[in-house]
Amino acid sequence: MSGGGTETPVGCEATPGGGDKKKDSLGTAGSPAHFIIKDLGEIHSRLLDHRPVVQGETRYFVKEFEEKRGLREMRVLENLKNMIHETNEHTLPKCREIVQDNLNQALCLSYLSLTCYVLSPPPKSVSVQI
């Protein structure tokens, strides 16, 4: 037994659990090393894994953008509605009156000028000598 190797118990029985005490102490769920490794994993995920934070910020930005866009579109539609109402109630009747008055005036003038032209004597012919 003076060799530097490991000795197996009598009857060639192996020690239970593989004989590696370091693996056993790290692998058990109740050991302090297991808690440290678990805490290191959580710290690593909180410090270096920014995906949840970025995803949350992205969702918040999209939500705010959609709300602002919706409010802006509602304001634009309300302004259009008011503009159409004002056009139908005020501008179109005024335009209709003005066009009708001017058209009647133009028709009267054209009728008068036509009757004056028909009733007036023909102009004297002017001869041009060169």
mmCIF file with all atom_site columns, N, CA and C in Angstrom, residues 7 10 15 17 23 25-26 34-35 59 62 65 69 73 77-80 83 85 92 96-97 102 113 116-117 119 121:
data_model
loop_
_atom_site.group_PDB
_atom_site.id
_atom_site.type_symbol
_atom_site.label_atom_id
_atom_site.label_alt_id
_atom_site.label_comp_id
_atom_site.label_asym_id
_atom_site.label_entity_id
_atom_site.label_seq_id
_atom_site.pdbx_PDB_ins_code
_atom_site.Cartn_x
_atom_site.Cartn_y
_atom_site.Cartn_z
_atom_site.occupancy
_atom_site.B_iso_or_equiv
_atom_site.pdbx_formal_charge
_atom_site.auth_seq_id
_atom_site.auth_comp_id
_atom_site.auth_asym_id
_atom_site.auth_atom_id
_atom_site.pdbx_PDB_model_num
ATOM 1  N N  . GLU A 1 7   ? -6.816  3.532   -3.137  1.00 0.00 ? 7   GLU A N  1
ATOM 2  C CA . GLU A 1 7   ? -7.102  2.167   -2.731  1.00 0.00 ? 7   GLU A CA 1
ATOM 3  C C  . GLU A 1 7   ? -8.593  1.945   -2.765  1.00 0.00 ? 7   GLU A C  1
ATOM 4  N N  . VAL A 1 10  ? -11.955 -3.419  0.522   1.00 0.00 ? 10  VAL A N  1
ATOM 5  C CA . VAL A 1 10  ? -11.857 -4.857  0.373   1.00 0.00 ? 10  VAL A CA 1
ATOM 6  C C  . VAL A 1 10  ? -13.120 -5.383  -0.255  1.00 0.00 ? 10  VAL A C  1
ATOM 7  N N  . THR A 1 15  ? -16.732 3.183   -3.524  1.00 0.00 ? 15  THR A N  1
ATOM 8  C CA . THR A 1 15  ? -17.396 4.050   -2.551  1.00 0.00 ? 15  THR A CA 1
ATOM 9  C C  . THR A 1 15  ? -18.652 4.638   -3.174  1.00 0.00 ? 15  THR A C  1
ATOM 10 N N  . GLY A 1 17  ? -21.462 7.157   -4.466  1.00 0.00 ? 17  GLY A N  1
ATOM 11 C CA . GLY A 1 17  ? -21.445 8.548   -4.896  1.00 0.00 ? 17  GLY A CA 1
ATOM 12 C C  . GLY A 1 17  ? -20.261 8.884   -5.748  1.00 0.00 ? 17  GLY A C  1
ATOM 13 N N  . LYS A 1 23  ? -17.441 17.291  -6.021  1.00 0.00 ? 23  LYS A N  1
ATOM 14 C CA . LYS A 1 23  ? -18.628 17.265  -6.871  1.00 0.00 ? 23  LYS A CA 1
ATOM 15 C C  . LYS A 1 23  ? -19.875 17.074  -6.025  1.00 0.00 ? 23  LYS A C  1
ATOM 16 N N  . SER A 1 25  ? -20.322 18.006  -2.913  1.00 0.00 ? 25  SER A N  1
ATOM 17 C CA . SER A 1 25  ? -20.662 19.177  -2.117  1.00 0.00 ? 25  SER A CA 1
ATOM 18 C C  . SER A 1 25  ? -21.244 20.285  -2.997  1.00 0.00 ? 25  SER A C  1
ATOM 19 N N  . LEU A 1 26  ? -20.831 20.409  -4.248  1.00 0.00 ? 26  LEU A N  1
ATOM 20 C CA . LEU A 1 26  ? -21.380 21.427  -5.139  1.00 0.00 ? 26  LEU A CA 1
ATOM 21 C C  . LEU A 1 26  ? -22.721 21.002  -5.713  1.00 0.00 ? 26  LEU A C  1
ATOM 22 N N  . HIS A 1 34  ? -23.960 25.794  -3.639  1.00 0.00 ? 34  HIS A N  1
ATOM 23 C CA . HIS A 1 34  ? -25.081 25.785  -4.588  1.00 0.00 ? 34  HIS A CA 1
ATOM 24 C C  . HIS A 1 34  ? -25.822 27.126  -4.544  1.00 0.00 ? 34  HIS A C  1
ATOM 25 N N  . PHE A 1 35  ? -26.022 27.660  -3.340  1.00 0.00 ? 35  PHE A N  1
ATOM 26 C CA . PHE A 1 35  ? -26.698 28.955  -3.206  1.00 0.00 ? 35  PHE A CA 1
ATOM 27 C C  . PHE A 1 35  ? -25.870 30.079  -3.822  1.00 0.00 ? 35  PHE A C  1
ATOM 28 N N  . ARG A 1 59  ? -42.063 47.851  -25.271 1.00 0.00 ? 59  ARG A N  1
ATOM 29 C CA . ARG A 1 59  ? -43.524 47.772  -25.142 1.00 0.00 ? 59  ARG A CA 1
ATOM 30 C C  . ARG A 1 59  ? -44.109 49.091  -24.660 1.00 0.00 ? 59  ARG A C  1
ATOM 31 N N  . VAL A 1 62  ? -43.960 51.688  -27.555 1.00 0.00 ? 62  VAL A N  1
ATOM 32 C CA . VAL A 1 62  ? -44.983 51.404  -28.569 1.00 0.00 ? 62  VAL A CA 1
ATOM 33 C C  . VAL A 1 62  ? -46.362 51.793  -28.048 1.00 0.00 ? 62  VAL A C  1
ATOM 34 N N  . PHE A 1 65  ? -46.591 55.553  -28.043 1.00 0.00 ? 65  PHE A N  1
ATOM 35 C CA . PHE A 1 65  ? -46.662 56.031  -29.425 1.00 0.00 ? 65  PHE A CA 1
ATOM 36 C C  . PHE A 1 65  ? -48.050 55.809  -29.999 1.00 0.00 ? 65  PHE A C  1
ATOM 37 N N  . ARG A 1 69  ? -50.518 58.687  -31.107 1.00 0.00 ? 69  ARG A N  1
ATOM 38 C CA . ARG A 1 69  ? -50.951 58.657  -32.503 1.00 0.00 ? 69  ARG A CA 1
ATOM 39 C C  . ARG A 1 69  ? -52.477 58.647  -32.574 1.00 0.00 ? 69  ARG A C  1
ATOM 40 N N  . GLU A 1 73  ? -54.691 61.501  -34.275 1.00 0.00 ? 73  GLU A N  1
ATOM 41 C CA . GLU A 1 73  ? -55.641 61.203  -35.347 1.00 0.00 ? 73  GLU A CA 1
ATOM 42 C C  . GLU A 1 73  ? -57.051 61.639  -34.969 1.00 0.00 ? 73  GLU A C  1
ATOM 43 N N  . LEU A 1 77  ? -59.237 64.304  -37.088 1.00 0.00 ? 77  LEU A N  1
ATOM 44 C CA . LEU A 1 77  ? -60.595 63.993  -37.540 1.00 0.00 ? 77  LEU A CA 1
ATOM 45 C C  . LEU A 1 77  ? -61.608 64.999  -36.999 1.00 0.00 ? 77  LEU A C  1
ATOM 46 N N  . GLU A 1 78  ? -61.440 65.421  -35.762 1.00 0.00 ? 78  GLU A N  1
ATOM 47 C CA . GLU A 1 78  ? -62.343 66.422  -35.192 1.00 0.00 ? 78  GLU A CA 1
ATOM 48 C C  . GLU A 1 78  ? -62.216 67.746  -35.941 1.00 0.00 ? 78  GLU A C  1
ATOM 49 N N  . ASN A 1 79  ? -60.977 68.145  -36.258 1.00 0.00 ? 79  ASN A N  1
ATOM 50 C CA . ASN A 1 79  ? -60.772 69.378  -37.027 1.00 0.00 ? 79  ASN A CA 1
ATOM 51 C C  . ASN A 1 79  ? -61.396 69.270  -38.411 1.00 0.00 ? 79  ASN A C  1
ATOM 52 N N  . LEU A 1 80  ? -61.243 68.120  -39.056 1.00 0.00 ? 80  LEU A N  1
ATOM 53 C CA . LEU A 1 80  ? -61.859 67.921  -40.374 1.00 0.00 ? 80  LEU A CA 1
ATOM 54 C C  . LEU A 1 80  ? -63.375 67.997  -40.286 1.00 0.00 ? 80  LEU A C  1
ATOM 55 N N  . MET A 1 83  ? -64.342 71.589  -39.928 1.00 0.00 ? 83  MET A N  1
ATOM 56 C CA . MET A 1 83  ? -64.131 72.305  -41.182 1.00 0.00 ? 83  MET A CA 1
ATOM 57 C C  . MET A 1 83  ? -65.232 71.976  -42.192 1.00 0.00 ? 83  MET A C  1
ATOM 58 N N  . HIS A 1 85  ? -68.270 70.937  -41.495 1.00 0.00 ? 85  HIS A N  1
ATOM 59 C CA . HIS A 1 85  ? -69.514 71.527  -40.999 1.00 0.00 ? 85  HIS A CA 1
ATOM 60 C C  . HIS A 1 85  ? -69.556 73.019  -41.345 1.00 0.00 ? 85  HIS A C  1
ATOM 61 N N  . LEU A 1 92  ? -70.444 77.415  -48.373 1.00 0.00 ? 92  LEU A N  1
ATOM 62 C CA . LEU A 1 92  ? -71.167 77.029  -49.592 1.00 0.00 ? 92  LEU A CA 1
ATOM 63 C C  . LEU A 1 92  ? -72.384 77.904  -49.872 1.00 0.00 ? 92  LEU A C  1
ATOM 64 N N  . ARG A 1 96  ? -72.674 80.144  -53.215 1.00 0.00 ? 96  ARG A N  1
ATOM 65 C CA . ARG A 1 96  ? -73.823 79.935  -54.108 1.00 0.00 ? 96  ARG A CA 1
ATOM 66 C C  . ARG A 1 96  ? -74.518 81.269  -54.402 1.00 0.00 ? 96  ARG A C  1
ATOM 67 N N  . GLU A 1 97  ? -74.730 82.088  -53.372 1.00 0.00 ? 97  GLU A N  1
ATOM 68 C CA . GLU A 1 97  ? -75.369 83.394  -53.568 1.00 0.00 ? 97  GLU A CA 1
ATOM 69 C C  . GLU A 1 97  ? -74.530 84.288  -54.473 1.00 0.00 ? 97  GLU A C  1
ATOM 70 N N  . ASN A 1 102 ? -73.650 87.035  -59.533 1.00 0.00 ? 102 ASN A N  1
ATOM 71 C CA . ASN A 1 102 ? -72.727 87.408  -60.607 1.00 0.00 ? 102 ASN A CA 1
ATOM 72 C C  . ASN A 1 102 ? -73.149 86.799  -61.934 1.00 0.00 ? 102 ASN A C  1
ATOM 73 N N  . SER A 1 113 ? -75.954 93.796  -74.112 1.00 0.00 ? 113 SER A N  1
ATOM 74 C CA . SER A 1 113 ? -74.983 94.088  -75.166 1.00 0.00 ? 113 SER A CA 1
ATOM 75 C C  . SER A 1 113 ? -75.402 93.438  -76.475 1.00 0.00 ? 113 SER A C  1
ATOM 76 N N  . CYS A 1 116 ? -78.290 95.558  -77.806 1.00 0.00 ? 116 CYS A N  1
ATOM 77 C CA . CYS A 1 116 ? -77.772 96.836  -78.297 1.00 0.00 ? 116 CYS A CA 1
ATOM 78 C C  . CYS A 1 116 ? -77.069 96.639  -79.632 1.00 0.00 ? 116 CYS A C  1
ATOM 79 N N  . TYR A 1 117 ? -76.369 95.570  -79.783 1.00 0.00 ? 117 TYR A N  1
ATOM 80 C CA . TYR A 1 117 ? -75.644 95.295  -81.020 1.00 0.00 ? 117 TYR A CA 1
ATOM 81 C C  . TYR A 1 117 ? -76.632 95.047  -82.157 1.00 0.00 ? 117 TYR A C  1
ATOM 82 N N  . LEU A 1 119 ? -79.780 96.096  -82.329 1.00 0.00 ? 119 LEU A N  1
ATOM 83 C CA . LEU A 1 119 ? -80.593 97.272  -82.599 1.00 0.00 ? 119 LEU A CA 1
ATOM 84 C C  . LEU A 1 119 ? -79.784 98.451  -83.133 1.00 0.00 ? 119 LEU A C  1
ATOM 85 N N  . PRO A 1 121 ? -77.265 100.637 -85.511 1.00 0.00 ? 121 PRO A N  1
ATOM 86 C CA . PRO A 1 121 ? -76.949 100.570 -86.933 1.00 0.00 ? 121 PRO A CA 1
ATOM 87 C C  . PRO A 1 121 ? -75.565 99.965  -87.133 1.00 0.00 ? 121 PRO A C  1
#
